[in-house]
Short mmCIF file of C-alpha atoms in Angstrom, two decimals:
data_model
loop_
_atom_site.label_atom_id
_atom_site.label_comp_id
_atom_site.label_asym_id
_atom_site.label_seq_id
_atom_site.Cartn_x
_atom_site.Cartn_y
_atom_site.Cartn_z
CA MET A 21 204.74 184.83 153.25
CA PRO A 22 206.48 184.02 150.97
CA LEU A 23 204.42 184.85 148.27
CA ARG A 24 204.87 183.29 144.81
CA GLY A 25 204.41 184.45 141.11
CA GLY A 26 204.62 181.82 138.58
CA GLY A 27 206.57 178.68 138.97
CA ARG A 28 207.85 177.81 142.52
CA LEU A 29 210.13 180.88 142.78
CA GLU A 30 210.03 182.89 145.94
CA VAL A 31 209.35 186.37 144.42
CA LEU A 32 208.15 188.42 147.54
CA ARG A 33 209.07 188.19 151.02
CA ASP A 34 207.81 189.83 154.19
CA ILE A 35 205.87 192.63 152.36
CA GLN A 36 204.15 194.93 154.94
CA LEU A 37 202.45 197.71 153.33
CA ALA A 38 199.54 199.92 154.03
CA VAL A 39 198.19 202.25 151.31
CA ARG A 40 196.11 205.15 152.62
CA HIS A 41 193.02 206.24 151.11
CA GLY A 42 193.36 208.98 148.71
CA GLN A 43 196.93 208.80 148.31
CA ILE A 44 199.23 208.21 145.28
CA HIS A 45 201.64 205.46 146.50
CA ALA A 46 204.56 204.45 144.32
CA LEU A 47 206.20 200.94 144.49
CA LEU A 48 209.72 201.99 143.44
CA GLY A 49 212.22 199.21 142.69
CA PRO A 50 214.44 197.91 140.20
CA SER A 51 213.56 195.11 137.72
CA GLY A 52 213.20 191.80 139.53
CA CYS A 53 212.04 193.17 142.74
CA GLY A 54 208.58 191.67 142.18
CA LYS A 55 206.58 195.03 142.21
CA SER A 56 204.36 193.69 139.31
CA THR A 57 203.90 190.63 140.94
CA LEU A 58 202.58 192.64 144.11
CA LEU A 59 200.34 194.60 141.86
CA ASN A 60 198.78 191.57 140.28
CA ILE A 61 198.35 190.01 143.61
CA VAL A 62 196.48 193.16 144.66
CA ALA A 63 194.31 193.06 141.35
CA GLY A 64 193.47 189.48 142.15
CA LEU A 65 195.20 188.29 138.91
CA LEU A 66 197.82 186.18 141.07
CA PRO A 67 197.02 184.10 143.89
CA LEU A 68 198.31 185.09 147.51
CA ASP A 69 200.21 182.08 148.74
CA SER A 70 200.63 183.15 152.02
CA GLY A 71 200.03 186.18 154.21
CA ARG A 72 197.21 188.57 154.27
CA LEU A 73 195.70 191.09 152.03
CA GLU A 74 192.98 193.38 152.68
CA ILE A 75 191.20 195.62 150.26
CA ASP A 76 188.61 198.30 151.59
CA GLY A 77 189.01 196.61 154.87
CA VAL A 78 187.87 193.26 153.47
CA ASP A 79 189.97 190.34 153.29
CA SER A 80 191.04 189.59 149.56
CA ALA A 81 189.48 186.15 149.67
CA ALA A 82 186.16 187.53 150.39
CA PHE A 83 186.55 190.77 148.21
CA ARG A 84 184.22 190.76 145.05
CA ASP A 85 183.76 194.40 144.12
CA TRP A 86 186.37 194.19 141.31
CA ALA A 87 184.72 196.92 139.56
CA ALA A 88 186.14 199.08 142.28
CA ILE A 89 189.65 198.21 140.83
CA GLY A 90 190.89 199.92 137.68
CA TYR A 91 194.08 198.55 136.07
CA MET A 92 196.36 200.35 133.92
CA PHE A 93 199.06 198.25 131.92
CA GLN A 94 202.66 199.28 131.05
CA ASP A 95 201.56 199.67 127.43
CA ASP A 96 198.46 201.02 126.19
CA ARG A 97 196.85 197.69 125.13
CA LEU A 98 193.98 199.19 123.18
CA LEU A 99 192.03 196.71 120.74
CA PRO A 100 193.14 198.02 117.39
CA TRP A 101 189.98 196.85 115.81
CA ARG A 102 187.94 199.16 118.09
CA THR A 103 187.56 203.02 118.06
CA VAL A 104 188.42 205.09 120.85
CA GLN A 105 184.72 205.21 122.17
CA ARG A 106 184.43 201.18 121.72
CA ASN A 107 187.71 200.80 123.68
CA VAL A 108 186.62 202.53 126.60
CA GLU A 109 183.22 200.77 126.45
CA LEU A 110 184.97 197.41 126.61
CA ALA A 111 185.59 197.75 130.59
CA LEU A 112 181.88 198.22 130.99
CA GLU A 113 180.67 195.45 129.04
CA ASN A 114 180.64 192.97 131.79
CA GLN A 115 178.79 195.50 134.14
CA PRO A 116 175.06 195.78 134.67
CA LEU A 117 174.52 198.56 132.42
CA SER A 118 172.40 199.23 129.47
CA ARG A 119 174.06 199.89 125.94
CA ASP A 120 173.14 203.69 126.23
CA GLU A 121 174.51 203.95 129.61
CA ARG A 122 177.49 202.43 128.50
CA ARG A 123 178.04 204.68 125.62
CA THR A 124 177.04 207.63 127.63
CA ARG A 125 179.79 206.96 130.58
CA ALA A 126 182.44 206.20 127.89
CA ALA A 127 181.78 209.43 125.93
CA GLU A 128 181.87 211.24 129.50
CA ILE A 129 185.27 209.71 130.58
CA ILE A 130 186.53 210.44 126.98
CA GLY A 131 185.60 214.12 127.29
CA LEU A 132 187.61 214.16 130.58
CA VAL A 133 190.66 213.00 129.07
CA GLY A 134 190.10 215.37 126.30
CA LEU A 135 189.72 213.03 123.42
CA THR A 136 186.15 213.72 122.38
CA PRO A 137 187.09 214.81 118.91
CA PHE A 138 189.02 211.43 118.46
CA ALA A 139 186.17 209.26 119.90
CA GLN A 140 185.68 207.48 116.52
CA SER A 141 189.23 207.35 115.51
CA PHE A 142 191.14 203.93 115.53
CA PRO A 143 194.25 203.47 117.88
CA ASN A 144 196.71 203.42 114.97
CA GLU A 145 195.52 206.98 113.96
CA LEU A 146 196.65 208.25 117.34
CA SER A 147 199.99 209.45 119.09
CA GLY A 148 201.28 207.55 122.02
CA GLY A 149 200.28 210.19 124.42
CA MET A 150 196.60 209.84 122.97
CA ARG A 151 196.68 206.29 123.30
CA ALA A 152 197.70 206.47 127.05
CA ARG A 153 194.87 208.91 127.80
CA VAL A 154 192.63 206.17 126.05
CA ALA A 155 194.11 203.48 128.29
CA LEU A 156 193.62 205.97 131.26
CA ALA A 157 190.08 206.37 130.42
CA ARG A 158 189.51 202.53 129.90
CA SER A 159 190.85 201.98 133.36
CA LEU A 160 188.75 204.76 134.96
CA VAL A 161 185.49 204.15 133.27
CA ARG A 162 184.13 201.95 135.93
CA ARG A 163 184.61 204.79 138.47
CA PRO A 164 187.07 202.66 140.59
CA ARG A 165 188.01 203.64 144.04
CA ILE A 166 191.42 201.90 143.47
CA LEU A 167 193.45 202.49 140.46
CA LEU A 168 196.56 199.98 140.09
CA MET A 169 199.33 201.29 137.58
CA ASP A 170 202.06 199.05 136.27
CA GLU A 171 204.70 201.67 134.85
CA PRO A 172 202.07 203.12 132.81
CA PHE A 173 203.83 206.21 131.44
CA SER A 174 207.45 204.38 130.94
CA ARG A 175 206.91 204.24 127.05
CA LEU A 176 206.10 207.94 126.79
CA ASP A 177 208.42 210.65 126.06
CA ALA A 178 209.24 213.00 128.85
CA GLN A 179 207.13 215.73 127.82
CA THR A 180 203.99 213.76 127.15
CA ARG A 181 204.81 211.83 130.56
CA GLY A 182 204.60 215.31 132.46
CA GLN A 183 201.26 216.03 130.75
CA MET A 184 199.95 212.34 131.87
CA HIS A 185 201.25 213.13 135.61
CA ALA A 186 199.24 216.35 135.66
CA GLU A 187 196.15 214.45 134.02
CA LEU A 188 196.47 211.57 136.46
CA VAL A 189 196.52 214.02 139.52
CA ARG A 190 193.57 216.12 138.13
CA LEU A 191 191.54 212.93 137.88
CA ARG A 192 192.52 211.42 141.16
CA GLU A 193 191.04 214.30 142.72
CA LEU A 194 187.95 214.22 140.80
CA PHE A 195 187.34 210.59 141.56
CA ASP A 196 188.63 210.61 145.00
CA MET A 197 190.59 207.48 144.24
CA THR A 198 193.62 205.97 145.86
CA VAL A 199 196.18 205.20 143.12
CA LEU A 200 198.93 202.62 143.72
CA PHE A 201 201.40 202.65 140.98
CA VAL A 202 204.70 200.63 140.24
CA THR A 203 207.67 202.44 138.85
CA HIS A 204 211.57 202.07 138.39
CA ASP A 205 211.93 205.76 137.71
CA ILE A 206 212.98 207.45 140.72
CA ASP A 207 212.11 210.87 139.32
CA GLU A 208 208.55 209.60 138.37
CA ALA A 209 208.10 208.52 141.92
CA ALA A 210 209.48 212.05 143.21
CA VAL A 211 207.38 213.90 141.08
CA LEU A 212 204.11 212.08 141.31
CA ALA A 213 203.80 210.21 144.79
CA ASP A 214 202.24 211.04 148.00
CA THR A 215 204.06 208.05 149.59
CA VAL A 216 206.98 205.89 148.12
CA THR A 217 207.75 202.45 149.14
CA VAL A 218 211.13 201.34 148.08
CA LEU A 219 211.58 197.84 147.20
CA ALA A 220 214.72 195.52 146.73
CA PRO A 221 215.05 192.49 144.56
CA ARG A 222 215.32 188.58 144.74
CA PRO A 223 213.18 188.16 146.73
CA GLY A 224 211.22 191.41 146.55
CA ARG A 225 210.98 193.05 150.15
CA VAL A 226 210.52 196.37 151.59
CA VAL A 227 213.37 198.63 152.18
CA GLU A 228 211.72 201.68 153.51
CA THR A 229 208.53 203.73 153.09
CA PHE A 230 208.64 207.35 152.76
CA ALA A 231 205.96 210.08 153.04
CA LEU A 232 206.63 212.93 150.51
CA ASP A 233 205.58 216.74 151.30
CA GLY A 234 204.00 219.03 148.76
CA ALA A 235 201.13 218.48 146.32
CA ALA A 236 202.05 216.32 143.18
CA PRO A 237 202.89 216.77 140.50
CA ARG A 238 206.04 218.36 141.67
CA ASP A 239 208.75 220.15 139.69
CA ALA A 240 211.64 217.28 139.34
CA THR A 241 214.17 220.22 139.44
CA SER A 242 212.86 222.08 142.75
CA PRO A 243 215.19 221.89 145.88
CA GLY A 244 212.57 219.57 147.65
CA ALA A 245 212.27 217.11 144.71
CA THR A 246 216.03 216.84 144.24
CA ALA A 247 216.38 215.93 148.12
CA THR A 248 213.71 213.44 147.67
CA ILE A 249 215.46 211.97 144.76
CA ARG A 250 218.72 211.64 146.49
CA THR A 251 217.01 209.76 149.46
CA LEU A 252 215.06 207.56 147.29
CA ARG A 253 218.19 206.70 145.37
CA ASP A 254 220.23 205.94 148.58
CA ALA A 255 217.35 203.65 149.61
CA LEU A 256 217.44 201.92 146.42
CA GLY A 257 221.18 201.35 146.85
CA GLY A 258 221.08 200.58 150.56
CA GLN A 259 220.52 197.63 153.00
CA PRO A 260 217.39 196.17 153.40
CA ALA A 261 215.33 196.80 156.17
CA SER A 262 215.30 194.14 158.85
CA ALA A 263 212.41 191.46 158.54
CA ARG A 264 209.12 192.62 159.57
CA GLY A 265 207.25 189.56 160.59
CA ASP A 266 204.27 188.32 158.80
CA ALA A 267 203.11 190.38 155.92
CA LEU A 268 200.20 192.50 156.17
CA MET A 269 199.14 194.66 152.97
CA GLU A 270 196.33 196.94 153.74
CA THR A 271 194.41 199.16 151.55
CA THR A 272 192.15 201.34 152.96
CA ALA A 273 190.01 203.07 150.33
CA MET B 24 220.66 205.48 78.43
CA ALA B 25 223.41 206.95 80.76
CA GLU B 26 222.71 210.53 80.23
CA ILE B 27 222.87 212.74 83.25
CA SER B 28 220.84 215.83 83.05
CA THR B 29 221.51 218.71 85.43
CA GLU B 30 218.79 220.84 84.27
CA ARG B 31 215.53 219.53 85.43
CA PRO B 32 214.51 216.29 87.39
CA PRO B 33 213.33 213.33 85.01
CA PRO B 34 209.59 213.55 84.49
CA ALA B 35 207.22 211.45 86.39
CA PRO B 36 206.14 208.08 84.79
CA ARG B 37 203.02 208.95 82.76
CA ASN B 38 200.74 206.31 84.55
CA GLU B 39 201.58 208.50 87.84
CA ARG B 40 200.18 211.61 86.32
CA GLY B 41 197.38 212.09 83.99
CA VAL B 42 196.53 208.73 82.77
CA SER B 43 193.80 207.03 84.90
CA PRO B 44 194.02 203.23 85.81
CA SER B 45 190.74 202.62 84.46
CA LEU B 46 191.79 204.22 81.07
CA LEU B 47 194.83 201.89 81.15
CA ARG B 48 192.46 198.73 81.93
CA ALA B 49 190.29 199.93 79.09
CA LEU B 50 193.41 199.86 76.75
CA LEU B 51 194.46 196.48 77.84
CA ALA B 52 191.05 195.27 77.00
CA ILE B 53 190.95 196.66 73.60
CA THR B 54 194.46 195.15 73.06
CA VAL B 55 193.79 191.76 74.18
CA LEU B 56 190.46 191.84 72.06
CA GLY B 57 192.43 192.94 69.14
CA VAL B 58 195.07 190.14 69.30
CA TRP B 59 192.32 187.74 69.96
CA TRP B 60 190.38 189.07 66.92
CA ILE B 61 193.51 189.01 64.77
CA ALA B 62 194.58 185.53 65.86
CA ALA B 63 191.17 184.18 65.32
CA ARG B 64 191.21 185.30 61.70
CA GLY B 65 193.99 182.78 60.78
CA LEU B 66 192.64 179.80 62.64
CA PRO B 67 189.46 177.74 62.01
CA PRO B 68 186.41 178.58 64.57
CA TYR B 69 186.38 175.13 66.39
CA ILE B 70 190.07 176.01 67.58
CA LEU B 71 189.75 179.75 68.11
CA PRO B 72 186.61 181.45 67.48
CA GLY B 73 186.73 185.10 67.28
CA PRO B 74 185.46 187.62 69.80
CA GLU B 75 182.08 188.30 67.86
CA VAL B 76 181.40 184.60 67.63
CA VAL B 77 181.83 184.15 71.31
CA ALA B 78 179.77 187.15 72.30
CA GLN B 79 176.99 185.88 69.93
CA ALA B 80 177.38 182.39 71.81
CA ILE B 81 176.95 184.15 75.23
CA LEU B 82 173.91 185.85 74.38
CA LYS B 83 172.55 182.70 72.90
CA LEU B 84 173.55 180.86 75.96
CA ALA B 85 172.03 183.28 78.29
CA LYS B 86 168.54 182.87 76.54
CA THR B 87 168.76 179.03 77.05
CA GLN B 88 166.37 177.51 79.80
CA THR B 89 169.27 175.31 81.09
CA PHE B 90 171.87 178.21 81.53
CA LEU B 91 170.44 179.70 84.81
CA ASN B 92 169.93 175.80 85.98
CA ASP B 93 173.50 174.95 85.15
CA MET B 94 174.73 178.13 86.98
CA GLY B 95 172.52 177.76 89.72
CA ALA B 96 173.81 173.97 90.14
CA THR B 97 177.21 175.01 90.11
CA LEU B 98 176.87 177.81 92.63
CA GLY B 99 174.85 175.72 94.87
CA ARG B 100 177.29 173.18 95.07
CA VAL B 101 180.38 175.64 95.62
CA VAL B 102 178.30 177.37 98.23
CA ALA B 103 177.26 174.06 100.16
CA GLY B 104 180.89 172.87 99.97
CA PHE B 105 182.14 176.05 101.12
CA ALA B 106 179.88 176.20 103.70
CA PHE B 107 180.49 172.82 105.17
CA ALA B 108 184.08 173.66 105.17
CA LEU B 109 183.66 176.91 107.09
CA VAL B 110 181.36 175.16 109.77
CA ILE B 111 183.56 172.26 110.35
CA GLY B 112 187.28 174.08 109.52
CA THR B 113 186.47 176.85 111.85
CA PRO B 114 185.91 175.07 114.99
CA LEU B 115 188.76 172.50 114.02
CA GLY B 116 191.15 175.46 113.62
CA LEU B 117 190.08 176.88 116.90
CA LEU B 118 190.40 173.70 118.58
CA PHE B 119 194.17 173.17 117.05
CA GLY B 120 195.03 176.40 117.97
CA SER B 121 193.85 176.57 121.45
CA ASN B 122 194.98 173.12 122.40
CA GLN B 123 198.82 172.56 121.68
CA SER B 124 199.01 168.93 122.20
CA VAL B 125 196.02 168.54 119.86
CA GLY B 126 197.23 170.93 117.15
CA ALA B 127 200.71 169.21 117.34
CA PHE B 128 199.08 165.82 116.60
CA PHE B 129 197.13 166.91 113.57
CA GLU B 130 199.64 169.31 112.12
CA PRO B 131 201.25 166.96 109.43
CA ILE B 132 197.76 166.12 108.09
CA LEU B 133 197.29 169.76 106.65
CA PRO B 134 200.11 169.87 104.34
CA VAL B 135 199.33 166.29 103.13
CA LEU B 136 195.47 167.47 102.41
CA ASN B 137 196.79 170.53 100.64
CA THR B 138 199.09 168.61 98.25
CA VAL B 139 196.47 166.14 97.10
CA SER B 140 195.07 167.51 93.75
CA SER B 141 191.64 168.19 93.45
CA ALA B 142 191.29 165.83 90.24
CA ILE B 143 192.16 163.09 92.59
CA TRP B 144 189.57 164.08 95.02
CA ALA B 145 187.36 164.32 92.04
CA ILE B 146 188.02 160.79 91.49
CA PHE B 147 187.21 159.68 94.98
CA ALA B 148 184.16 161.49 94.78
CA MET B 149 182.94 159.61 91.59
CA LEU B 150 183.83 156.39 93.34
CA TRP B 151 181.94 157.35 96.71
CA PHE B 152 179.08 159.51 95.54
CA GLY B 153 178.78 158.68 91.82
CA LEU B 154 177.00 161.45 89.43
CA SER B 155 175.49 163.63 92.25
CA ASN B 156 175.76 166.98 93.91
CA ALA B 157 177.60 165.36 96.56
CA ALA B 158 180.43 164.36 94.39
CA THR B 159 180.99 168.14 93.58
CA ILE B 160 180.30 169.45 97.20
CA PHE B 161 182.77 166.77 98.49
CA VAL B 162 185.60 168.13 96.20
CA VAL B 163 184.96 171.66 96.90
CA PHE B 164 184.92 170.73 100.92
CA MET B 165 188.27 168.47 100.70
CA THR B 166 189.81 171.67 98.97
CA ALA B 167 188.46 174.34 100.99
CA MET B 168 188.81 172.96 104.57
CA PRO B 169 192.44 172.61 105.05
CA LEU B 170 192.64 176.27 104.00
CA ILE B 171 190.21 177.35 106.47
CA ILE B 172 191.71 175.12 109.33
CA THR B 173 195.10 176.56 108.52
CA ASN B 174 194.16 180.08 108.44
CA VAL B 175 192.04 180.04 111.65
CA TRP B 176 194.88 177.93 113.11
CA THR B 177 197.18 180.86 112.47
CA GLY B 178 194.79 183.57 113.52
CA THR B 179 194.34 181.69 117.10
CA ARG B 180 198.23 181.53 117.47
CA ASN B 181 198.52 185.09 116.70
CA VAL B 182 196.07 186.47 119.30
CA ASP B 183 197.89 189.06 121.36
CA PRO B 184 198.34 187.65 125.03
CA ASN B 185 198.38 191.12 126.03
CA LEU B 186 195.11 191.88 125.18
CA VAL B 187 193.77 188.41 126.62
CA GLU B 188 195.44 189.99 129.79
CA VAL B 189 193.18 193.02 129.49
CA ALA B 190 190.07 190.96 129.50
CA LEU B 191 191.50 188.98 132.44
CA SER B 192 192.15 192.31 134.44
CA LEU B 193 188.62 193.41 133.62
CA ARG B 194 187.29 189.83 135.01
CA PHE B 195 185.85 188.76 131.54
CA GLY B 196 184.36 185.29 131.67
CA ARG B 197 185.74 182.63 129.01
CA LEU B 198 182.68 183.48 126.56
CA ARG B 199 183.11 187.34 126.65
CA THR B 200 187.02 187.11 126.35
CA PHE B 201 186.44 184.81 123.47
CA ALA B 202 183.80 187.05 121.77
CA SER B 203 185.82 190.54 122.55
CA ILE B 204 189.62 189.56 122.17
CA TYR B 205 189.85 186.20 120.20
CA LEU B 206 187.12 186.23 117.63
CA PRO B 207 187.92 189.91 116.32
CA SER B 208 191.73 189.05 116.07
CA ILE B 209 191.11 185.80 114.23
CA LEU B 210 188.50 187.21 111.92
CA PRO B 211 190.96 188.88 109.23
CA TYR B 212 192.58 185.26 109.11
CA LEU B 213 189.21 183.52 108.95
CA PHE B 214 188.12 185.90 106.24
CA SER B 215 191.32 185.64 104.33
CA GLY B 216 191.16 181.89 104.33
CA ALA B 217 187.49 181.85 103.55
CA ARG B 218 188.16 184.10 100.50
CA LEU B 219 190.95 181.87 99.42
CA ALA B 220 188.87 178.89 99.93
CA PHE B 221 185.92 180.30 97.96
CA GLY B 222 188.30 181.00 94.92
CA PHE B 223 189.62 177.51 95.08
CA GLY B 224 186.18 175.98 95.34
CA TRP B 225 185.01 177.71 92.20
CA ARG B 226 187.76 176.51 90.35
CA VAL B 227 187.82 172.82 91.44
CA SER B 228 184.08 172.32 91.33
CA LEU B 229 184.47 172.86 87.67
CA VAL B 230 186.84 169.92 87.63
CA ALA B 231 184.48 167.85 89.65
CA GLU B 232 181.71 168.69 87.23
CA THR B 233 183.61 167.55 84.22
CA LEU B 234 184.11 164.40 85.75
CA GLY B 235 181.20 163.54 88.21
CA ALA B 236 178.12 165.56 87.23
CA SER B 237 175.33 165.70 84.73
CA SER B 238 174.67 169.35 85.14
CA GLY B 239 176.42 172.49 86.05
CA VAL B 240 178.79 174.66 84.17
CA GLY B 241 181.75 172.05 84.34
CA TYR B 242 179.39 169.50 82.89
CA ARG B 243 178.45 171.96 79.97
CA LEU B 244 182.12 172.81 79.45
CA ARG B 245 183.03 169.12 78.94
CA GLN B 246 179.94 168.41 76.55
CA ALA B 247 180.80 171.68 74.51
CA ALA B 248 184.56 170.45 74.37
CA ASP B 249 183.32 166.66 73.16
CA LEU B 250 181.24 168.36 70.46
CA PHE B 251 184.23 170.93 69.35
CA GLN B 252 181.98 173.83 70.35
CA ALA B 253 184.88 176.13 71.01
CA ASP B 254 182.58 179.11 71.07
CA GLN B 255 180.54 177.47 73.87
CA VAL B 256 183.53 176.57 75.87
CA PHE B 257 184.77 180.33 75.54
CA ALA B 258 181.32 181.54 76.23
CA TRP B 259 181.18 179.59 79.51
CA THR B 260 184.81 180.66 80.54
CA ILE B 261 183.97 184.35 80.13
CA ILE B 262 180.84 183.94 82.03
CA MET B 263 182.64 182.11 84.90
CA VAL B 264 185.54 184.79 84.98
CA ALA B 265 182.89 187.84 84.74
CA MET B 266 181.21 186.24 87.81
CA MET B 267 184.17 185.81 89.83
CA ILE B 268 185.16 189.39 89.30
CA ALA B 269 181.71 190.68 90.09
CA LEU B 270 181.62 188.60 93.28
CA GLU B 271 185.18 189.81 94.08
CA ALA B 272 184.66 193.53 93.51
CA GLY B 273 180.95 193.62 94.46
CA LEU B 274 180.78 191.48 97.63
CA LEU B 275 184.18 190.22 99.01
CA ARG B 276 186.22 193.50 98.77
CA PRO B 277 183.77 195.83 99.99
CA LEU B 278 182.77 193.49 102.85
CA GLU B 279 186.70 193.31 103.75
CA ARG B 280 187.07 196.71 103.52
CA ARG B 281 184.16 197.41 105.79
CA LEU B 282 185.16 194.74 108.21
CA PHE B 283 188.89 195.76 108.70
CA ARG B 284 188.65 199.45 108.29
CA TRP B 285 190.93 199.69 111.35
CA GLN B 286 193.81 198.00 109.49
CA LYS B 287 193.70 200.73 106.73
CA ALA B 288 193.68 203.67 109.14
CA ARG B 289 196.94 205.46 109.21
CA SER B 290 198.84 207.36 111.62
CA VAL B 291 197.99 211.06 111.90
#
């Protein structure tokens, strides 16, 4: 460490994080804690200035299997001039697949998110929840082993968000994926994650990592979840953990 | 009228119910023809020929051997100038849009080019190219190119950086990112620029031909005017307008609707 985003600013310091295979791992923190930067480093979109990152047991510098990583943005970011089908196909266009294979695989995943009747619709004909499903389908169509999500549901209303949580848990089982997702929403972390790492801002650093019990998605009003929410809130407002030496991020998928 | 009725809502305007737009168009055409016909009765035919005289002139014109040659000559020049403008203007617009310092350096030229009258270009064309196809092509080119550069440039600056990031996250190369994100984003701008440029090109081609050509519609128009053949002038004018409308309704508008279907789509 230190890690750096744009400019010469120290964004992250002493991040030590291991994401276990098959888990939904939340990075919870306020804005400015560098959680998106961390996600972009894992995605290979930002360089790692110092420290070490292993993906799938391979050092990130040697990692080449980018199709194994899916990325979902904060907003749906669909191409407005493409139909749902063609939007999902986009993610396959630099993959070694024939046109027919692309078409079939996109149609398959569109079916899995329940949008087959809308495959030929354009994004501006869809509701926000449906668009989020298309974005999810696009990030899954390469059948990634690791799915990175940057506050993917923060723009949705509460009810739609709940549906998307259930959808994500279901698809995670189906694809046997590891999910690393960033959120500033304590409830979302408590409902959805198997493990939550709480981050503190400026520079971003790990406060504490919690393992949560029970199968996601949990009921946010259940006693277990409310206790988790309280614990996470305390950790967010609390003191940072002591320095943990050199950074080591491992994702073992 | 400040009358307040509490009994029933005011009737909807007639043209929103019942009367179809095509009927209104037909009515308008009849009105224009009627006014024209009445006006022509009071004026000598070398000032304002009546509709029936002009119709005869159109029919006679269409039968002449030079008619297709002249139409073809003008159309060919417009298309050639327009094609040059497209081929040179599109990459320039892309370059200016993608490289800020190059764009900032050349930006002041565009308004200057746009303010130069096409008649001035026509004079220059005569000076440099004499009586030739090149003269008209040059004028069309000089008029159309700034429009295409401006629109492509605007399109380049309006590409959504979020979508470029999607391509980045999918590990697309430069070429694929250009083809799948930049090009489709710019296309609507390019298309409206091209449409505008083609329309302008038509109009200025006639100006250029009246000055610097020995064939083509513009040349025939001037010839007819010199000989006080007002019916010929009207005939050519109507043919040109009809062709523009046909091109617009038969080719450009359907093409635009097909290409940019996604813009028309409405929320459910």
